[in-house]
Amino acid sequence: MNGYLFYRWFLTFWLLFVSQAVNSGDWNKMHPLSPELITAADLDGNGSGDLAIAFGLQYGMWIHKDSGAWIQLHPLSPKLITAADLDGNGRSDLAVAFGPQYGMWIYKDNGEWIKFHPLSPELITAVDLEGNGRNDLAIAFGPQNGMWIYRDNGEWIKLHPLSPKLITGADLDGNGRSDLAIAFGPQNGMWIYRDNGEWIKLHPLSPKLITAADLDGNGRSDLVVAFGPQYGMWIYRDSGEWIKLHPLSPELITASDLDGNGRSDLAIAFGPQNGMWIYRDNGEWIKLHPLSPELITSADQDGDGRYDLTIDFGVQGIWKYRVGLGGF
């Protein structure tokens, strides 16, 4: 091969390689084990997401830092992990339920463990009910104890005698204060608890999944709702309109601004037969993977303004998906 032909061959190969790298997503295997929980949290306030991970009884609870370091946080493996900035310092604390024997604990961003409650909750959701930049916790303690709010000032408030099946925080009116979207089970349906204390029945059915997402970038949350196999997947727009998004009801829905345009995309697991899809904020559907994940978590792990996906594929372990500069 003469010099000119070699140059043409090399240039063609290089352009093809760069094109594929820029215009496709990047998959990286993070860990061979399949975890029980993955929660995104910014533990050091540097603008890049860390991950709090429960690996089960044998391995306990670990932190995967945005630097790539792995740190064992606790020998026990929690039942729930929720990230919340309880003191408004810009660094996430972790609210952790270790099960009936151990109760609920707070892991502070300074490394301190604090016993928070003798009961171990069934649900913990971080919300900012008064819009002061400090998270409150909405907690379901089970049928005997109902639903409570832990305010950032240390006050406990019983919100409802029923213990919900789902609690999702969402700013539905764009006033900077969280509302709560709550599924109370088949007998009681889906309700909204407004930040002003008002209860509104939103739907007679009780969803299987509720995810908050700002799909149009207007500063007000929409709700993405899976009602189960009979009813499929719906969007409740901040305008009050219900829109059917898909006839299938997913197993997982995670909101994530994957391209950094200020509007949420959706990462969706439709089950073994249908795999994993992305629903773009422009209405486009993209099949991301033939396997359907067991967990999907969204975090901007490198601080570039675009969210990455941390995905548990079961026996295939934990993977990170990052959108390429040119798109998916």
XYZ file of C-alpha atoms in Angstrom:
328
model
C 0.000 0.000 0.000
C 1.533 3.323 -1.022
C 1.535 6.344 1.261
C -1.506 8.015 -0.324
C -3.695 4.886 -0.145
C -2.627 4.286 3.448
C -3.530 7.885 4.302
C -6.983 7.520 2.700
C -7.558 4.201 4.522
C -6.423 5.640 7.848
C -8.570 8.802 7.445
C -11.667 6.784 6.528
C -11.207 4.434 9.499
C -10.580 7.326 11.891
C -13.648 9.300 10.759
C -15.827 6.196 11.065
C -14.504 5.525 14.575
C -15.018 9.105 15.723
C -18.503 9.209 14.195
C -19.553 6.074 16.057
C -18.047 7.290 19.327
C -19.689 10.710 19.152
C -23.100 9.721 17.844
C -23.795 6.707 20.014
C -24.085 6.098 23.725
C -21.236 4.786 25.796
C -21.728 1.584 27.847
C -19.330 0.776 30.719
C -19.528 -2.150 33.143
C -19.281 -0.842 36.708
C -19.596 -3.981 38.839
C -20.181 -7.715 38.296
C -22.665 -8.058 41.188
C -26.368 -7.284 40.919
C -27.456 -4.957 43.755
C -30.738 -4.752 45.639
C -30.833 -0.927 45.667
C -29.063 1.950 43.885
C -29.646 5.580 44.952
C -28.042 8.675 43.426
C -26.680 11.275 45.871
C -24.211 14.169 45.785
C -22.435 13.414 49.066
C -19.677 16.023 48.726
C -21.620 18.791 46.968
C -19.326 18.920 43.949
C -22.162 18.741 41.419
C -21.363 15.173 40.347
C -23.493 12.227 41.430
C -22.278 9.525 43.793
C -24.156 6.228 44.175
C -25.299 4.535 47.398
C -25.692 0.817 46.739
C -27.056 -2.108 48.761
C -25.448 -5.366 47.609
C -27.362 -7.723 49.905
C -26.588 -9.637 53.091
C -23.155 -10.905 52.093
C -21.732 -7.582 50.974
C -23.503 -4.755 52.805
C -23.815 -1.112 51.721
C -21.283 0.710 49.547
C -20.688 4.145 48.051
C -19.453 4.518 44.487
C -17.888 7.980 44.359
C -17.963 10.133 41.226
C -14.174 9.689 41.233
C -14.657 5.949 40.673
C -13.647 4.918 44.207
C -15.634 2.233 46.059
C -16.134 2.711 49.832
C -17.931 0.261 52.151
C -20.357 2.340 54.203
C -21.978 -0.335 56.378
C -21.795 -4.140 56.821
C -25.608 -4.368 56.764
C -27.522 -4.098 53.503
C -30.472 -1.660 53.782
C -34.080 -2.178 52.742
C -34.409 1.473 51.638
C -31.968 4.291 50.810
C -33.155 7.844 50.064
C -30.923 10.841 49.351
C -31.992 14.097 51.031
C -30.259 17.391 51.802
C -31.672 17.736 55.319
C -29.665 20.807 56.356
C -29.571 22.700 53.042
C -25.767 22.706 52.746
C -25.764 21.398 49.171
C -24.545 17.925 50.153
C -26.793 14.879 50.290
C -27.484 12.987 53.490
C -28.873 9.443 53.300
C -32.059 8.250 55.019
C -31.622 4.505 55.459
C -34.050 1.788 56.616
C -32.199 -1.293 57.879
C -35.265 -3.439 58.634
C -37.323 -4.221 61.773
C -34.356 -5.142 63.987
C -32.454 -1.932 63.366
C -34.927 0.810 62.461
C -34.214 3.966 60.460
C -30.914 5.851 60.420
C -29.491 9.013 58.867
C -26.012 8.990 57.360
C -24.893 12.604 57.417
C -22.672 14.110 54.731
C -19.961 14.498 57.425
C -19.842 10.712 57.916
C -21.902 10.568 61.126
C -24.591 7.886 61.649
C -27.658 9.015 63.635
C -30.466 6.697 64.798
C -33.563 8.393 63.471
C -36.501 6.153 64.386
C -36.962 2.718 66.010
C -39.343 1.650 63.226
C -38.078 0.726 59.770
C -40.301 2.385 57.130
C -41.824 0.859 54.006
C -41.293 4.059 51.963
C -39.096 7.169 52.339
C -39.384 10.069 49.877
C -37.388 13.321 50.014
C -39.454 16.476 49.355
C -39.230 20.199 50.011
C -42.717 21.074 51.236
C -42.030 24.699 52.141
C -39.488 25.516 49.424
C -36.691 26.514 51.805
C -33.978 24.416 50.156
C -33.943 21.819 52.938
C -35.545 18.450 52.399
C -38.392 17.080 54.446
C -39.121 13.332 54.459
C -42.478 11.752 53.593
C -42.524 8.347 55.281
C -44.869 5.354 55.161
C -44.505 3.305 58.343
C -46.934 0.532 57.375
C -50.622 -0.221 58.065
C -50.409 0.128 61.841
C -48.672 3.503 61.816
C -49.728 5.376 58.681
C -47.971 8.176 56.824
C -45.829 10.843 58.444
C -43.860 13.942 57.479
C -40.531 14.655 59.110
C -39.951 18.380 58.734
C -36.477 19.805 58.281
C -36.937 21.566 61.679
C -37.226 18.178 63.449
C -41.015 18.169 63.778
C -43.010 14.957 63.133
C -46.496 15.400 61.590
C -48.954 12.546 61.004
C -50.230 13.174 57.489
C -52.640 10.271 57.020
C -53.796 7.177 58.948
C -53.327 5.024 55.831
C -49.849 3.923 54.787
C -49.362 4.474 51.026
C -48.073 2.032 48.437
C -46.226 4.820 46.560
C -45.132 8.395 47.390
C -43.596 10.666 44.738
C -42.571 14.279 45.218
C -43.469 16.640 42.357
C -43.749 20.416 41.993
C -46.987 20.390 40.007
C -47.572 24.162 40.003
C -43.971 25.389 39.718
C -44.016 27.343 42.994
C -40.801 25.758 44.287
C -42.572 23.640 46.903
C -43.156 19.914 46.570
C -46.575 18.377 46.201
C -47.016 14.643 46.831
C -48.484 12.126 44.379
C -49.663 9.168 46.444
C -51.041 5.715 45.619
C -53.107 4.401 48.523
C -53.901 0.999 47.006
C -56.852 -0.463 45.045
C -59.543 0.603 47.497
C -58.477 4.238 47.705
C -56.883 5.208 44.392
C -54.410 7.991 43.616
C -54.309 11.309 45.451
C -52.375 14.588 45.382
C -51.356 16.260 48.623
C -50.770 19.900 47.737
C -48.091 21.972 49.446
C -50.934 24.096 50.915
C -52.347 21.061 52.772
C -55.170 20.315 50.320
C -56.003 16.690 49.366
C -57.210 16.074 45.773
C -58.326 12.697 44.423
C -56.563 12.400 41.070
C -57.691 8.973 39.869
C -59.844 6.073 41.138
C -57.140 3.572 40.155
C -54.032 3.111 42.296
C -50.903 3.105 40.098
C -48.077 0.589 40.098
C -45.500 3.325 39.386
C -45.450 7.144 39.637
C -42.489 9.187 38.372
C -42.182 12.981 38.338
C -40.700 14.479 35.162
C -40.640 17.940 33.580
C -41.205 16.806 30.006
C -41.641 20.269 28.481
C -39.110 22.208 30.576
C -41.658 24.696 31.945
C -40.587 24.270 35.581
C -43.704 22.314 36.542
C -43.634 18.557 37.040
C -45.688 16.157 34.970
C -46.479 12.696 36.342
C -45.664 9.519 34.435
C -47.974 6.806 35.703
C -48.105 3.041 35.099
C -51.564 1.683 35.914
C -50.819 -1.998 35.263
C -51.309 -4.405 32.322
C -54.967 -3.555 31.690
C -54.415 0.188 31.426
C -50.883 0.883 30.248
C -48.753 3.977 30.780
C -50.078 7.529 31.024
C -48.846 11.106 31.410
C -50.634 13.494 33.763
C -49.620 16.897 32.442
C -49.205 19.895 34.713
C -52.177 21.375 32.798
C -54.418 18.620 34.225
C -54.633 16.638 30.976
C -54.251 12.828 30.901
C -52.409 11.436 27.838
C -51.948 7.730 27.108
C -48.255 7.223 26.396
C -48.058 3.484 25.766
C -50.399 0.462 25.853
C -47.847 -1.510 27.901
C -47.399 -0.851 31.606
C -43.670 -0.708 32.446
C -41.812 -2.339 35.299
C -39.523 0.680 35.858
C -39.635 4.373 34.888
C -36.799 6.819 35.618
C -36.807 10.494 34.630
C -33.475 11.856 33.423
C -32.291 14.821 31.352
C -30.002 12.727 29.192
C -29.108 15.414 26.636
C -28.885 18.414 28.990
C -31.627 20.461 27.294
C -33.566 21.127 30.504
C -36.383 18.699 29.666
C -36.756 15.238 31.141
C -36.418 12.090 29.079
C -37.703 8.753 30.398
C -35.715 5.529 30.789
C -38.214 2.671 30.795
C -38.006 -1.077 31.444
C -40.870 -2.880 29.708
C -40.012 -6.391 30.925
C -38.142 -9.391 29.458
C -40.101 -9.534 26.203
C -39.677 -5.863 25.336
C -36.395 -4.631 26.798
C -35.342 -1.106 27.734
C -36.427 2.048 25.917
C -35.871 5.795 26.053
C -38.797 8.157 25.565
C -37.319 11.469 24.412
C -38.792 14.817 25.403
C -39.532 15.337 21.675
C -41.796 12.257 21.597
C -39.276 9.907 19.983
C -38.961 6.286 21.191
C -35.473 4.707 21.126
C -34.759 1.071 21.987
C -31.724 1.256 24.252
C -31.154 -2.403 25.106
C -32.809 -5.779 24.414
C -32.569 -6.701 28.112
C -35.006 -5.220 30.625
C -33.213 -3.876 33.726
C -33.962 -4.690 37.337
C -32.941 -1.195 38.518
C -32.394 2.157 36.762
C -30.930 5.201 38.532
C -30.141 8.606 37.048
C -27.191 10.786 38.112
C -24.864 13.312 36.481
C -21.734 11.412 37.467
C -19.253 13.673 35.702
C -20.907 17.075 36.263
C -21.321 17.879 32.556
C -25.020 18.757 32.852
C -26.170 15.547 31.149
C -27.467 12.722 33.273
C -26.029 9.227 33.013
C -27.968 6.044 33.730
C -26.782 3.414 36.192
C -28.479 0.164 35.248
C -28.681 -3.200 36.989
C -29.091 -5.979 34.426
C -29.300 -8.788 36.994
C -26.701 -11.501 36.418
C -24.980 -9.137 33.949
C -24.158 -6.765 36.839
C -24.203 -2.944 37.003
C -23.639 -0.863 33.878
C -23.348 2.855 33.178
C -24.912 4.351 30.058
C -23.856 7.805 28.924
C -25.305 9.605 25.916
C -22.749 10.458 23.228
C -22.121 14.073 22.254
C -24.095 13.587 19.057
C -27.030 11.839 20.730
C -28.156 8.316 21.414
